[in-house]
Amino acid sequence: MTENKDLDKLIVEGIQERKGKGITHVDLSEIEGSGVDRFIICEGTSSMHVSAIADSIREYVQKEGGIKPFNYDGYKNSQWIVIDYGSVLVHVFIPEMRQLYNLEELWSDGQVTEIPDID
């Protein structure tokens, strides 16, 4: 596996550790001026769940991959937390904010892949 696939896999596993749902991978690498190569988008059921998912991603990726994010933001109200891993941005939303900003539609020129929820 390439380094990118490893990071993406760790992020997804970190999301799944806290039962994050609606995981979507958006490959932006072919889009000029996108700023990043990939988005990984998911949602939690409440602001508390969103912050727990974001914590899980950061802890899991660091523990399993030795990778710390460059930055993260959104914990103040935990309706939309963004975690910056350089080539990939992770977006953790409450459902209402995810619908409002609709990043999958906004970046639909990229290759959008839905990752099935695990129960």
mmCIF file of C-alpha atoms in Angstrom:
data_model
loop_
_atom_site.group_PDB
_atom_site.id
_atom_site.type_symbol
_atom_site.label_atom_id
_atom_site.label_comp_id
_atom_site.label_asym_id
_atom_site.label_seq_id
_atom_site.Cartn_x
_atom_site.Cartn_y
_atom_site.Cartn_z
ATOM 1 C CA MET A 1 0.000 0.000 0.000
ATOM 2 C CA THR A 2 1.141 3.514 -0.702
ATOM 3 C CA GLU A 3 1.602 6.059 2.068
ATOM 4 C CA ASN A 4 -1.611 7.855 0.965
ATOM 5 C CA LYS A 5 -3.673 4.671 1.142
ATOM 6 C CA ASP A 6 -2.193 3.898 4.566
ATOM 7 C CA LEU A 7 -3.159 7.341 5.921
ATOM 8 C CA ASP A 8 -6.642 7.144 4.400
ATOM 9 C CA LYS A 9 -7.145 3.650 5.852
ATOM 10 C CA LEU A 10 -6.058 4.817 9.320
ATOM 11 C CA ILE A 11 -8.399 7.822 9.142
ATOM 12 C CA VAL A 12 -11.345 5.625 8.137
ATOM 13 C CA GLU A 13 -10.538 3.149 10.915
ATOM 14 C CA GLY A 14 -10.362 6.039 13.400
ATOM 15 C CA ILE A 15 -13.815 7.164 12.257
ATOM 16 C CA GLN A 16 -15.200 3.644 12.523
ATOM 17 C CA GLU A 17 -13.752 3.224 16.048
ATOM 18 C CA ARG A 18 -16.328 5.802 17.218
ATOM 19 C CA LYS A 19 -19.129 4.655 14.917
ATOM 20 C CA GLY A 20 -18.921 7.608 12.517
ATOM 21 C CA LYS A 21 -21.358 7.219 9.621
ATOM 22 C CA GLY A 22 -21.656 8.266 5.987
ATOM 23 C CA ILE A 23 -17.936 8.062 5.259
ATOM 24 C CA THR A 24 -17.071 9.496 1.856
ATOM 25 C CA HIS A 25 -13.655 9.661 0.185
ATOM 26 C CA VAL A 26 -13.262 12.435 -2.402
ATOM 27 C CA ASP A 27 -10.159 12.233 -4.621
ATOM 28 C CA LEU A 28 -9.272 15.779 -5.714
ATOM 29 C CA SER A 29 -5.792 14.988 -7.051
ATOM 30 C CA GLU A 30 -6.804 15.600 -10.689
ATOM 31 C CA ILE A 31 -8.480 18.948 -9.933
ATOM 32 C CA GLU A 32 -6.240 21.926 -10.520
ATOM 33 C CA GLY A 33 -6.214 24.418 -7.656
ATOM 34 C CA SER A 34 -8.010 22.190 -5.136
ATOM 35 C CA GLY A 35 -5.346 22.796 -2.474
ATOM 36 C CA VAL A 36 -5.398 19.202 -1.187
ATOM 37 C CA ASP A 37 -5.391 15.755 -2.786
ATOM 38 C CA ARG A 38 -8.274 14.234 -0.834
ATOM 39 C CA PHE A 39 -11.191 14.851 1.486
ATOM 40 C CA ILE A 40 -12.534 12.253 3.862
ATOM 41 C CA ILE A 41 -15.986 13.284 5.056
ATOM 42 C CA CYS A 42 -18.150 11.703 7.742
ATOM 43 C CA GLU A 43 -20.783 12.584 10.307
ATOM 44 C CA GLY A 44 -21.721 12.026 13.898
ATOM 45 C CA THR A 45 -25.155 12.145 15.469
ATOM 46 C CA SER A 46 -24.484 15.111 17.793
ATOM 47 C CA SER A 47 -21.801 17.689 18.570
ATOM 48 C CA MET A 48 -20.513 15.410 21.350
ATOM 49 C CA HIS A 49 -20.303 12.500 18.890
ATOM 50 C CA VAL A 50 -18.525 14.707 16.317
ATOM 51 C CA SER A 51 -15.828 15.691 18.815
ATOM 52 C CA ALA A 52 -15.435 12.043 19.924
ATOM 53 C CA ILE A 53 -14.972 10.970 16.281
ATOM 54 C CA ALA A 54 -12.406 13.735 15.667
ATOM 55 C CA ASP A 55 -10.513 12.765 18.840
ATOM 56 C CA SER A 56 -10.565 9.132 17.753
ATOM 57 C CA ILE A 57 -9.152 9.979 14.310
ATOM 58 C CA ARG A 58 -6.301 12.036 15.768
ATOM 59 C CA GLU A 59 -5.455 9.452 18.452
ATOM 60 C CA TYR A 60 -5.764 6.422 16.164
ATOM 61 C CA VAL A 61 -3.699 7.878 13.306
ATOM 62 C CA GLN A 62 -0.977 8.967 15.721
ATOM 63 C CA LYS A 63 -0.920 5.646 17.598
ATOM 64 C CA GLU A 64 -1.103 3.348 14.550
ATOM 65 C CA GLY A 65 0.736 5.472 11.982
ATOM 66 C CA GLY A 66 2.854 7.889 13.997
ATOM 67 C CA ILE A 67 1.267 10.796 12.109
ATOM 68 C CA LYS A 68 0.109 13.992 13.792
ATOM 69 C CA PRO A 69 -2.189 16.462 12.023
ATOM 70 C CA PHE A 70 -0.755 19.798 10.932
ATOM 71 C CA ASN A 71 -3.779 21.506 12.433
ATOM 72 C CA TYR A 72 -7.445 21.043 13.374
ATOM 73 C CA ASP A 73 -10.326 23.388 14.057
ATOM 74 C CA GLY A 74 -13.980 23.394 15.010
ATOM 75 C CA TYR A 75 -13.987 21.937 18.509
ATOM 76 C CA LYS A 76 -15.530 25.102 19.955
ATOM 77 C CA ASN A 77 -19.039 24.173 18.770
ATOM 78 C CA SER A 78 -18.219 20.719 17.292
ATOM 79 C CA GLN A 79 -20.697 21.032 14.433
ATOM 80 C CA TRP A 80 -17.944 20.792 11.798
ATOM 81 C CA ILE A 81 -14.423 19.764 12.772
ATOM 82 C CA VAL A 82 -11.662 19.826 10.169
ATOM 83 C CA ILE A 83 -8.416 17.887 10.653
ATOM 84 C CA ASP A 84 -5.527 18.786 8.322
ATOM 85 C CA TYR A 85 -3.082 16.027 7.418
ATOM 86 C CA GLY A 86 -1.502 18.020 4.578
ATOM 87 C CA SER A 87 -2.536 15.974 1.545
ATOM 88 C CA VAL A 88 -5.892 15.064 3.098
ATOM 89 C CA LEU A 89 -8.487 17.096 4.976
ATOM 90 C CA VAL A 90 -10.888 15.220 7.230
ATOM 91 C CA HIS A 91 -14.324 16.813 7.723
ATOM 92 C CA VAL A 92 -16.479 15.568 10.619
ATOM 93 C CA PHE A 93 -19.976 17.058 10.564
ATOM 94 C CA ILE A 94 -23.262 16.947 12.398
ATOM 95 C CA PRO A 95 -25.865 15.937 9.745
ATOM 96 C CA GLU A 96 -27.396 19.443 9.416
ATOM 97 C CA MET A 97 -24.028 21.080 8.681
ATOM 98 C CA ARG A 98 -23.062 18.331 6.255
ATOM 99 C CA GLN A 99 -26.269 18.929 4.292
ATOM 100 C CA LEU A 100 -25.802 22.690 4.400
ATOM 101 C CA TYR A 101 -22.232 22.695 3.045
ATOM 102 C CA ASN A 102 -22.653 19.597 0.839
ATOM 103 C CA LEU A 103 -18.932 19.194 0.094
ATOM 104 C CA GLU A 104 -19.502 16.059 -1.978
ATOM 105 C CA GLU A 105 -21.636 18.067 -4.410
ATOM 106 C CA LEU A 106 -19.346 21.093 -4.314
ATOM 107 C CA TRP A 107 -16.341 18.921 -5.218
ATOM 108 C CA SER A 108 -18.230 16.459 -7.438
ATOM 109 C CA ASP A 109 -15.582 16.901 -10.171
ATOM 110 C CA GLY A 110 -13.426 14.690 -7.957
ATOM 111 C CA GLN A 111 -13.820 10.941 -7.710
ATOM 112 C CA VAL A 112 -16.367 10.362 -4.922
ATOM 113 C CA THR A 113 -16.327 6.968 -3.174
ATOM 114 C CA GLU A 114 -18.834 5.992 -0.488
ATOM 115 C CA ILE A 115 -17.446 3.734 2.248
ATOM 116 C CA PRO A 116 -20.131 1.447 3.736
ATOM 117 C CA ASP A 117 -21.060 1.973 7.390
ATOM 118 C CA ILE A 118 -20.128 -0.796 9.773
ATOM 119 C CA ASP A 119 -22.673 -1.712 12.404
#
